[in-house]
Amino acid sequence: ATMAPSRALLLRAPAGALRASAPWRTPAARCVRMVLPEVAPSGVNALPVVGQAAVFLLSYAAVGAGAAALNAGLSAAERAFPKAVGFWKATWPLLGVVYLAAGVAHFTYAGAFESIYPPKGTWGLWYLPGDAAFHVAWTGVAEIAGGLGLLLGALAPLAGLRPLARLKPAAALGLLVLTLAVSPANIYMYTHGATMDGLPGVPDGTPIPVVGHYARAALQAVLLALLAGMAREDPREAPAEPEGE
């Protein structure tokens, strides 16, 4: 017999049990399929464990350094062009829609998200308590709450509810920390070729090309910089509600 080019692990729970415990899940969420190539497109999982750990830490550091540099650049641009950047910043809370949709997807396509959660022992240093289902669930709730906080915090002053403007910087800070907390799943996809099987329009078992991971890391740095910018905002400077005639 010849060796298959990939290792596949399919975990199923009784459909009835899943319907009883999680009735919101779609059929695609009722199984966790993990298809890991023997060697990921990045080649990282073929390295010794020490090398894998180094790549993991360097990837984390690169995203953080990129976000810090972009954040500093945005702050300088805001000081130089306050009106132009201020107008642009008014659109940043729309990121709440993205987080809200992603949070809902954690439940409607839970299996896809669980399949990219790093197993214990990954990189020789990943031993976080709790299973994949637990972490997918709580991060989904956090993304929904954070997304709603961004949107409500931005709209509240326009409706005369200025005290609720505090929600925006608080939600932005929470989402910034959350985005950093879930980054290991993205890095796991890069280092081990894990795939999110079950998502609509995404072929099962097809790892993201290496260049796609680089692009996503750059977008993640931009996202973190925008969240940091909103987290610094003083809610007392929120726009006032329109005055009546």
XYZ file of N, CA and C in Angstrom, residues 129-228:
300
model
N -5.483 24.909 28.102
C -6.595 24.068 28.579
C -7.845 24.268 27.724
N -8.706 23.276 27.714
C -9.950 23.366 26.966
C -9.809 22.800 25.567
N -10.951 22.287 25.042
C -10.898 21.705 23.703
C -11.260 22.732 22.646
N -11.196 22.294 21.391
C -11.443 23.212 20.277
C -12.853 23.782 20.318
N -13.850 22.961 20.634
C -15.235 23.433 20.660
C -15.408 24.543 21.679
N -14.785 24.396 22.834
C -14.889 25.429 23.879
C -14.307 26.753 23.398
N -13.129 26.708 22.808
C -12.469 27.951 22.395
C -13.166 28.596 21.201
N -13.699 27.783 20.303
C -14.462 28.348 19.184
C -15.728 29.038 19.708
N -16.357 28.447 20.712
C -17.598 29.014 21.241
C -17.357 30.338 21.951
N -16.376 30.371 22.877
C -16.212 31.612 23.640
C -15.660 32.744 22.778
N -14.801 32.412 21.797
C -14.325 33.473 20.918
C -15.434 33.971 19.999
N -16.358 33.089 19.623
C -17.506 33.530 18.835
C -18.376 34.499 19.607
N -18.649 34.187 20.867
C -19.436 35.091 21.713
C -18.713 36.428 21.866
N -17.394 36.378 22.083
C -16.619 37.607 22.257
C -16.625 38.461 20.995
N -16.547 37.835 19.833
C -16.574 38.600 18.584
C -17.930 39.255 18.370
N -19.004 38.546 18.693
C -20.336 39.136 18.567
C -20.480 40.322 19.514
N -20.054 40.147 20.764
C -20.165 41.231 21.740
C -19.305 42.421 21.337
N -18.083 42.158 20.884
C -17.211 43.247 20.479
C -17.723 43.981 19.252
N -18.230 43.236 18.282
C -18.776 43.876 17.090
C -19.964 44.760 17.409
N -20.858 44.266 18.255
C -22.002 45.081 18.674
C -21.537 46.309 19.446
N -20.505 46.139 20.283
C -19.993 47.274 21.056
C -19.452 48.375 20.165
N -18.715 47.983 19.108
C -18.201 48.991 18.174
C -19.340 49.761 17.505
N -20.331 49.035 17.034
C -21.425 49.669 16.305
C -22.267 50.549 17.227
N -22.628 50.010 18.390
C -23.455 50.793 19.315
C -22.704 52.005 19.841
N -21.407 51.826 20.126
C -20.619 52.944 20.625
C -20.487 54.066 19.612
N -20.455 53.716 18.324
C -20.341 54.734 17.282
C -21.671 55.428 17.018
N -22.781 54.685 17.121
C -24.093 55.245 16.789
C -24.768 55.940 17.970
N -24.404 55.541 19.186
C -25.095 56.069 20.368
C -25.077 57.598 20.457
N -23.925 58.270 20.249
C -23.938 59.737 20.351
C -24.875 60.398 19.353
N -25.022 59.787 18.185
C -25.916 60.355 17.169
C -27.371 60.242 17.582
N -27.653 59.304 18.487
C -29.015 59.128 18.988
C -29.223 59.810 20.331
N -28.240 60.617 20.758
C -28.374 61.323 22.022
C -27.997 60.498 23.236
N -27.368 59.347 23.014
C -26.983 58.471 24.123
C -25.472 58.534 24.307
N -24.961 59.710 24.609
C -23.515 59.931 24.675
C -22.809 59.034 25.686
N -23.402 58.690 26.835
C -22.676 57.801 27.765
C -22.289 56.463 27.141
N -23.079 56.016 26.156
C -22.773 54.730 25.523
C -21.608 54.825 24.548
N -21.112 56.051 24.308
C -19.947 56.201 23.430
C -18.724 55.504 24.014
N -18.733 55.280 25.322
C -17.618 54.569 25.955
C -17.491 53.139 25.435
N -18.577 52.629 24.859
C -18.530 51.261 24.358
C -17.509 51.093 23.237
N -17.337 52.129 22.403
C -16.475 51.967 21.230
C -15.014 51.722 21.610
N -14.380 52.591 22.406
C -12.983 52.298 22.751
C -12.827 51.021 23.571
N -13.806 50.744 24.432
C -13.730 49.515 25.235
C -13.839 48.283 24.339
N -14.779 48.313 23.391
C -14.948 47.182 22.483
C -13.735 47.026 21.575
N -13.172 48.151 21.124
C -11.992 48.087 20.257
C -10.818 47.447 20.993
N -10.618 47.832 22.261
C -9.539 47.239 23.036
C -9.774 45.738 23.238
N -11.013 45.375 23.540
C -11.333 43.967 23.712
C -11.102 43.168 22.441
N -11.496 43.718 21.290
C -11.304 43.014 20.024
C -9.831 42.937 19.635
N -9.065 43.945 20.018
C -7.630 43.900 19.757
C -6.998 42.713 20.501
N -7.333 42.603 21.791
C -6.802 41.491 22.581
C -7.309 40.156 22.030
N -8.581 40.123 21.647
C -9.158 38.885 21.102
C -8.476 38.485 19.803
N -8.212 39.447 18.934
C -7.563 39.154 17.662
C -6.169 38.562 17.883
N -5.458 39.098 18.862
C -4.158 38.519 19.206
C -4.324 37.117 19.772
N -5.399 36.907 20.543
C -5.613 35.603 21.180
C -5.938 34.514 20.170
N -6.611 34.865 19.078
C -6.983 33.842 18.089
C -5.947 33.703 16.970
N -4.905 34.525 17.005
C -3.884 34.464 15.961
C -3.206 33.103 15.845
N -3.015 32.343 16.943
C -2.406 31.021 16.775
C -3.142 30.118 15.786
N -4.462 30.271 15.659
C -5.192 29.459 14.680
C -4.752 29.807 13.267
N -4.557 31.099 13.002
C -4.086 31.512 11.679
C -2.672 31.013 11.429
N -1.834 31.098 12.458
C -0.459 30.637 12.302
C -0.425 29.120 12.099
N -1.325 28.405 12.766
C -1.414 26.950 12.597
C -1.747 26.587 11.152
N -2.626 27.361 10.525
C -2.938 27.124 9.121
C -1.687 27.305 8.258
N -0.858 28.265 8.613
C 0.369 28.529 7.863
C 1.413 27.445 8.102
N 1.613 27.080 9.370
C 2.704 26.154 9.678
C 2.358 24.702 9.381
N 1.066 24.333 9.471
C 0.696 22.928 9.313
C -0.279 22.675 8.157
N -0.679 23.717 7.448
C -1.556 23.517 6.299
C -2.977 23.124 6.664
N -3.429 23.459 7.883
C -4.803 23.133 8.289
C -5.803 23.897 7.424
N -6.945 23.278 7.150
C -7.956 23.874 6.282
C -9.289 23.994 7.005
N -10.072 24.969 6.596
C -11.392 25.203 7.182
C -12.452 24.518 6.322
N -12.496 23.205 6.376
C -13.453 22.464 5.568
C -14.876 22.723 6.052
N -15.780 22.862 5.102
C -17.179 23.071 5.440
C -17.676 24.475 5.179
N -16.755 25.418 4.940
C -17.191 26.770 4.621
C -17.728 26.810 3.191
N -18.821 27.533 2.958
C -19.374 27.594 1.600
C -18.405 28.253 0.634
N -18.267 27.639 -0.522
C -17.406 28.203 -1.557
C -15.930 27.932 -1.373
N -15.562 27.184 -0.326
C -14.149 26.885 -0.073
C -13.939 25.393 -0.278
N -13.128 24.980 -1.260
C -12.892 23.541 -1.491
C -12.268 22.883 -0.264
N -12.787 21.730 0.125
C -12.268 21.018 1.287
C -10.855 20.506 1.015
N -10.023 20.560 2.051
C -8.694 19.980 1.968
C -7.708 20.747 1.120
N -7.992 22.024 0.820
C -7.086 22.817 0.000
C -6.408 23.872 0.862
N -5.137 23.693 1.215
C -4.449 24.681 2.045
C -4.318 26.023 1.330
N -4.293 27.080 2.112
C -4.073 28.415 1.560
C -2.641 28.514 1.060
N -2.408 29.064 -0.121
C -1.028 29.241 -0.598
C -0.228 30.123 0.362
N 1.064 29.954 0.359
C 1.918 30.710 1.282
C 1.721 32.216 1.110
N 1.621 32.674 -0.128
C 1.437 34.107 -0.353
C 0.125 34.599 0.259
N -0.875 33.726 0.304
C -2.135 34.097 0.947
C -1.967 34.325 2.440
N -1.121 33.538 3.074
C -0.853 33.735 4.501
C -0.130 35.057 4.746
N 0.789 35.401 3.850
C 1.492 36.669 4.002
C 0.519 37.841 3.863
N -0.386 37.724 2.902
C -1.374 38.790 2.705
C -2.288 38.902 3.919
N -2.697 37.765 4.463
C -3.566 37.802 5.633
C -2.847 38.396 6.842
N -1.571 38.080 7.003
C -0.808 38.652 8.114
C -0.730 40.170 7.987
N -0.550 40.662 6.746
C -0.505 42.110 6.542
C -1.852 42.750 6.865
N -2.943 42.110 6.426
C -4.276 42.638 6.731
C -4.550 42.601 8.233
N -4.049 41.566 8.902
C -4.246 41.477 10.339
C -3.512 42.608 11.052
N -2.323 42.965 10.573
C -1.590 44.076 11.161
C -2.368 45.378 10.987
N -2.964 45.571 9.805
C -3.793 46.763 9.574
C -4.984 46.770 10.518
N -5.639 45.625 10.658
C -6.801 45.513 11.539
C -6.428 45.863 12.974
N -5.311 45.331 13.460
C -4.879 45.626 14.823
C -4.575 47.106 14.997
N -3.977 47.733 13.979
C -3.673 49.160 14.059
C -4.953 49.992 14.135
N -5.961 49.621 13.355
C -7.228 50.354 13.389
C -7.915 50.189 14.748
N -7.884 48.984 15.278
C -8.490 48.757 16.592
C -7.759 49.546 17.663
N -6.428 49.605 17.579
C -5.663 50.384 18.548
C -6.012 51.862 18.456
